[in-house]
């Protein structure tokens, strides 16, 4: 199992290393979401958000993903977060993407900062910087995204589900996936 996780990690790193033009900064990731359709409206109406500029993901049957981010409330950073994911199913390849999670109210932000697991099912296809994704999870959330790259991404969602709205933008890689898995978010206040 440890060898398999090392292979998954290596695939994730390889997908990131080949794309030197990716924007790694929080400012660039936020700008991409502000210009990507539906996600833009959430900046003005949400209680807060968690922003992950780059999450690396890879898998061959068993997959994993990891990324670091910052958590904001009222436009000010209040903490740091990391996301770790383990998936099982039909999957092959590696990819990188940006993710933002908007919190509707104080309760949703508090729930996120406890770091609970939330299992999800997802289907994605990413080729270089073009991507399509759909996700449904046990927390009641659903999201979809289409991206030709960070500068022309379009995001959609069904709005808040249990106080959270999640959007992703593909950054690059080559991956096909239909899997179930669990995500774990760790939170460290400033």
PDB file of N, CA, C and O in Angstrom, residues 76-113:
ATOM      1  N   UNK A  76     -10.452  38.788   5.381  1.00  0.00           N
ATOM      2  CA  UNK A  76      -9.195  38.687   6.118  1.00  0.00           C
ATOM      3  C   UNK A  76      -8.838  37.226   6.364  1.00  0.00           C
ATOM      4  O   UNK A  76      -9.704  36.426   6.726  1.00  0.00           O
ATOM      5  N   UNK A  77      -7.558  36.887   6.215  1.00  0.00           N
ATOM      6  CA  UNK A  77      -7.123  35.517   6.478  1.00  0.00           C
ATOM      7  C   UNK A  77      -7.221  35.230   7.976  1.00  0.00           C
ATOM      8  O   UNK A  77      -6.739  35.997   8.797  1.00  0.00           O
ATOM      9  N   UNK A  78      -7.860  34.084   8.311  1.00  0.00           N
ATOM     10  CA  UNK A  78      -8.003  33.697   9.713  1.00  0.00           C
ATOM     11  C   UNK A  78      -7.270  32.398  10.026  1.00  0.00           C
ATOM     12  O   UNK A  78      -7.163  32.003  11.181  1.00  0.00           O
ATOM     13  N   UNK A  79      -6.793  31.702   8.998  1.00  0.00           N
ATOM     14  CA  UNK A  79      -6.095  30.449   9.246  1.00  0.00           C
ATOM     15  C   UNK A  79      -5.569  29.825   7.975  1.00  0.00           C
ATOM     16  O   UNK A  79      -5.728  30.364   6.876  1.00  0.00           O
ATOM     17  N   UNK A  80      -4.934  28.672   8.169  1.00  0.00           N
ATOM     18  CA  UNK A  80      -4.409  27.881   7.063  1.00  0.00           C
ATOM     19  C   UNK A  80      -5.110  26.534   7.062  1.00  0.00           C
ATOM     20  O   UNK A  80      -5.568  26.063   8.099  1.00  0.00           O
ATOM     21  N   UNK A  81      -5.152  25.908   5.890  1.00  0.00           N
ATOM     22  CA  UNK A  81      -5.817  24.617   5.763  1.00  0.00           C
ATOM     23  C   UNK A  81      -5.030  23.729   4.806  1.00  0.00           C
ATOM     24  O   UNK A  81      -4.295  24.215   3.950  1.00  0.00           O
ATOM     25  N   UNK A  82      -5.190  22.442   4.982  1.00  0.00           N
ATOM     26  CA  UNK A  82      -4.660  21.491   4.011  1.00  0.00           C
ATOM     27  C   UNK A  82      -5.749  20.476   3.707  1.00  0.00           C
ATOM     28  O   UNK A  82      -6.608  20.201   4.544  1.00  0.00           O
ATOM     29  N   UNK A  83      -5.720  19.965   2.492  1.00  0.00           N
ATOM     30  CA  UNK A  83      -6.697  18.975   2.055  1.00  0.00           C
ATOM     31  C   UNK A  83      -5.944  17.730   1.630  1.00  0.00           C
ATOM     32  O   UNK A  83      -4.972  17.806   0.890  1.00  0.00           O
ATOM     33  N   UNK A  84      -6.389  16.581   2.128  1.00  0.00           N
ATOM     34  CA  UNK A  84      -5.854  15.293   1.723  1.00  0.00           C
ATOM     35  C   UNK A  84      -7.014  14.422   1.302  1.00  0.00           C
ATOM     36  O   UNK A  84      -8.047  14.392   1.976  1.00  0.00           O
ATOM     37  N   UNK A  85      -6.880  13.725   0.189  1.00  0.00           N
ATOM     38  CA  UNK A  85      -7.957  12.906  -0.344  1.00  0.00           C
ATOM     39  C   UNK A  85      -7.413  11.533  -0.721  1.00  0.00           C
ATOM     40  O   UNK A  85      -6.297  11.409  -1.218  1.00  0.00           O
ATOM     41  N   UNK A  86      -8.202  10.515  -0.482  1.00  0.00           N
ATOM     42  CA  UNK A  86      -7.901   9.157  -0.918  1.00  0.00           C
ATOM     43  C   UNK A  86      -9.107   8.659  -1.702  1.00  0.00           C
ATOM     44  O   UNK A  86     -10.247   8.806  -1.249  1.00  0.00           O
ATOM     45  N   UNK A  87      -8.888   8.115  -2.914  1.00  0.00           N
ATOM     46  CA  UNK A  87      -9.984   7.650  -3.761  1.00  0.00           C
ATOM     47  C   UNK A  87      -9.726   6.231  -4.236  1.00  0.00           C
ATOM     48  O   UNK A  87      -8.585   5.785  -4.327  1.00  0.00           O
ATOM     49  N   UNK A  88     -10.815   5.534  -4.562  1.00  0.00           N
ATOM     50  CA  UNK A  88     -10.755   4.173  -5.059  1.00  0.00           C
ATOM     51  C   UNK A  88     -11.760   4.044  -6.190  1.00  0.00           C
ATOM     52  O   UNK A  88     -12.908   4.453  -6.059  1.00  0.00           O
ATOM     53  N   UNK A  89     -11.325   3.494  -7.313  1.00  0.00           N
ATOM     54  CA  UNK A  89     -12.224   3.321  -8.455  1.00  0.00           C
ATOM     55  C   UNK A  89     -11.439   3.341  -9.748  1.00  0.00           C
ATOM     56  O   UNK A  89     -10.228   3.153  -9.766  1.00  0.00           O
ATOM     57  N   UNK A  90     -12.130   3.606 -10.853  1.00  0.00           N
ATOM     58  CA  UNK A  90     -11.483   3.687 -12.153  1.00  0.00           C
ATOM     59  C   UNK A  90     -10.824   5.053 -12.260  1.00  0.00           C
ATOM     60  O   UNK A  90     -11.499   6.081 -12.311  1.00  0.00           O
ATOM     61  N   UNK A  91      -9.502   5.077 -12.255  1.00  0.00           N
ATOM     62  CA  UNK A  91      -8.774   6.328 -12.382  1.00  0.00           C
ATOM     63  C   UNK A  91      -7.370   6.062 -12.885  1.00  0.00           C
ATOM     64  O   UNK A  91      -6.762   5.046 -12.562  1.00  0.00           O
ATOM     65  N   UNK A  92      -6.884   6.982 -13.685  1.00  0.00           N
ATOM     66  CA  UNK A  92      -5.548   6.842 -14.249  1.00  0.00           C
ATOM     67  C   UNK A  92      -5.034   8.222 -14.626  1.00  0.00           C
ATOM     68  O   UNK A  92      -5.710   8.964 -15.333  1.00  0.00           O
ATOM     69  N   UNK A  93      -3.866   8.583 -14.130  1.00  0.00           N
ATOM     70  CA  UNK A  93      -3.228   9.826 -14.522  1.00  0.00           C
ATOM     71  C   UNK A  93      -2.951  10.740 -13.356  1.00  0.00           C
ATOM     72  O   UNK A  93      -2.965  10.342 -12.202  1.00  0.00           O
ATOM     73  N   UNK A  94      -2.656  11.989 -13.699  1.00  0.00           N
ATOM     74  CA  UNK A  94      -2.376  13.013 -12.706  1.00  0.00           C
ATOM     75  C   UNK A  94      -2.910  14.349 -13.181  1.00  0.00           C
ATOM     76  O   UNK A  94      -3.044  14.585 -14.378  1.00  0.00           O
ATOM     77  N   UNK A  95      -3.243  15.207 -12.254  1.00  0.00           N
ATOM     78  CA  UNK A  95      -3.769  16.516 -12.595  1.00  0.00           C
ATOM     79  C   UNK A  95      -3.502  17.494 -11.469  1.00  0.00           C
ATOM     80  O   UNK A  95      -3.153  17.103 -10.356  1.00  0.00           O
ATOM     81  N   UNK A  96      -3.660  18.749 -11.767  1.00  0.00           N
ATOM     82  CA  UNK A  96      -3.603  19.809 -10.768  1.00  0.00           C
ATOM     83  C   UNK A  96      -4.806  20.708 -10.992  1.00  0.00           C
ATOM     84  O   UNK A  96      -5.247  20.905 -12.128  1.00  0.00           O
ATOM     85  N   UNK A  97      -5.361  21.216  -9.903  1.00  0.00           N
ATOM     86  CA  UNK A  97      -6.507  22.101 -10.006  1.00  0.00           C
ATOM     87  C   UNK A  97      -6.530  23.072  -8.834  1.00  0.00           C
ATOM     88  O   UNK A  97      -5.860  22.857  -7.824  1.00  0.00           O
ATOM     89  N   UNK A  98      -7.268  24.144  -8.992  1.00  0.00           N
ATOM     90  CA  UNK A  98      -7.519  25.101  -7.916  1.00  0.00           C
ATOM     91  C   UNK A  98      -8.916  24.816  -7.385  1.00  0.00           C
ATOM     92  O   UNK A  98      -9.800  24.401  -8.142  1.00  0.00           O
ATOM     93  N   UNK A  99      -9.104  25.056  -6.086  1.00  0.00           N
ATOM     94  CA  UNK A  99     -10.413  24.816  -5.481  1.00  0.00           C
ATOM     95  C   UNK A  99     -10.726  25.931  -4.490  1.00  0.00           C
ATOM     96  O   UNK A  99      -9.837  26.428  -3.802  1.00  0.00           O
ATOM     97  N   UNK A 100     -12.000  26.324  -4.462  1.00  0.00           N
ATOM     98  CA  UNK A 100     -12.458  27.287  -3.470  1.00  0.00           C
ATOM     99  C   UNK A 100     -13.740  26.741  -2.850  1.00  0.00           C
ATOM    100  O   UNK A 100     -14.580  26.158  -3.545  1.00  0.00           O
ATOM    101  N   UNK A 101     -13.858  26.903  -1.546  1.00  0.00           N
ATOM    102  CA  UNK A 101     -15.041  26.477  -0.800  1.00  0.00           C
ATOM    103  C   UNK A 101     -15.599  27.717  -0.120  1.00  0.00           C
ATOM    104  O   UNK A 101     -14.924  28.323   0.723  1.00  0.00           O
ATOM    105  N   UNK A 102     -16.813  28.112  -0.481  1.00  0.00           N
ATOM    106  CA  UNK A 102     -17.470  29.260   0.131  1.00  0.00           C
ATOM    107  C   UNK A 102     -18.339  28.789   1.294  1.00  0.00           C
ATOM    108  O   UNK A 102     -18.992  27.752   1.207  1.00  0.00           O
ATOM    109  N   UNK A 103     -18.356  29.581   2.374  1.00  0.00           N
ATOM    110  CA  UNK A 103     -19.166  29.278   3.554  1.00  0.00           C
ATOM    111  C   UNK A 103     -20.301  30.278   3.635  1.00  0.00           C
ATOM    112  O   UNK A 103     -20.085  31.492   3.612  1.00  0.00           O
ATOM    113  N   UNK A 104     -21.510  29.767   3.746  1.00  0.00           N
ATOM    114  CA  UNK A 104     -22.700  30.616   3.758  1.00  0.00           C
ATOM    115  C   UNK A 104     -22.838  31.404   5.055  1.00  0.00           C
ATOM    116  O   UNK A 104     -23.300  32.539   5.059  1.00  0.00           O
ATOM    117  N   UNK A 105     -22.436  30.796   6.183  1.00  0.00           N
ATOM    118  CA  UNK A 105     -22.624  31.429   7.483  1.00  0.00           C
ATOM    119  C   UNK A 105     -21.574  30.931   8.476  1.00  0.00           C
ATOM    120  O   UNK A 105     -20.726  30.095   8.153  1.00  0.00           O
ATOM    121  N   UNK A 106     -21.645  31.444   9.695  1.00  0.00           N
ATOM    122  CA  UNK A 106     -20.687  31.081  10.747  1.00  0.00           C
ATOM    123  C   UNK A 106     -20.724  29.587  11.054  1.00  0.00           C
ATOM    124  O   UNK A 106     -19.682  28.968  11.272  1.00  0.00           O
ATOM    125  N   UNK A 107     -21.899  28.984  11.035  1.00  0.00           N
ATOM    126  CA  UNK A 107     -22.021  27.551  11.309  1.00  0.00           C
ATOM    127  C   UNK A 107     -21.243  26.726  10.296  1.00  0.00           C
ATOM    128  O   UNK A 107     -20.521  25.798  10.644  1.00  0.00           O
ATOM    129  N   UNK A 108     -21.344  27.070   9.030  1.00  0.00           N
ATOM    130  CA  UNK A 108     -20.633  26.335   7.981  1.00  0.00           C
ATOM    131  C   UNK A 108     -19.121  26.488   8.133  1.00  0.00           C
ATOM    132  O   UNK A 108     -18.380  25.516   7.976  1.00  0.00           O
ATOM    133  N   UNK A 109     -18.663  27.688   8.467  1.00  0.00           N
ATOM    134  CA  UNK A 109     -17.235  27.903   8.682  1.00  0.00           C
ATOM    135  C   UNK A 109     -16.748  27.082   9.877  1.00  0.00           C
ATOM    136  O   UNK A 109     -15.705  26.436   9.809  1.00  0.00           O
ATOM    137  N   UNK A 110     -17.499  27.078  10.968  1.00  0.00           N
ATOM    138  CA  UNK A 110     -17.126  26.275  12.148  1.00  0.00           C
ATOM    139  C   UNK A 110     -17.085  24.791  11.804  1.00  0.00           C
ATOM    140  O   UNK A 110     -16.193  24.068  12.249  1.00  0.00           O
ATOM    141  N   UNK A 111     -18.049  24.314  11.019  1.00  0.00           N
ATOM    142  CA  UNK A 111     -18.075  22.905  10.617  1.00  0.00           C
ATOM    143  C   UNK A 111     -16.824  22.554   9.806  1.00  0.00           C
ATOM    144  O   UNK A 111     -16.227  21.507  10.006  1.00  0.00           O
ATOM    145  N   UNK A 112     -16.425  23.434   8.911  1.00  0.00           N
ATOM    146  CA  UNK A 112     -15.228  23.195   8.105  1.00  0.00           C
ATOM    147  C   UNK A 112     -13.981  23.129   8.980  1.00  0.00           C
ATOM    148  O   UNK A 112     -13.115  22.282   8.776  1.00  0.00           O
ATOM    149  N   UNK A 113     -13.877  24.015   9.936  1.00  0.00           N
ATOM    150  CA  UNK A 113     -12.658  24.082  10.740  1.00  0.00           C
ATOM    151  C   UNK A 113     -12.516  22.908  11.707  1.00  0.00           C
ATOM    152  O   UNK A 113     -11.466  22.751  12.316  1.00  0.00           O
TER     153      UNK A 113
END
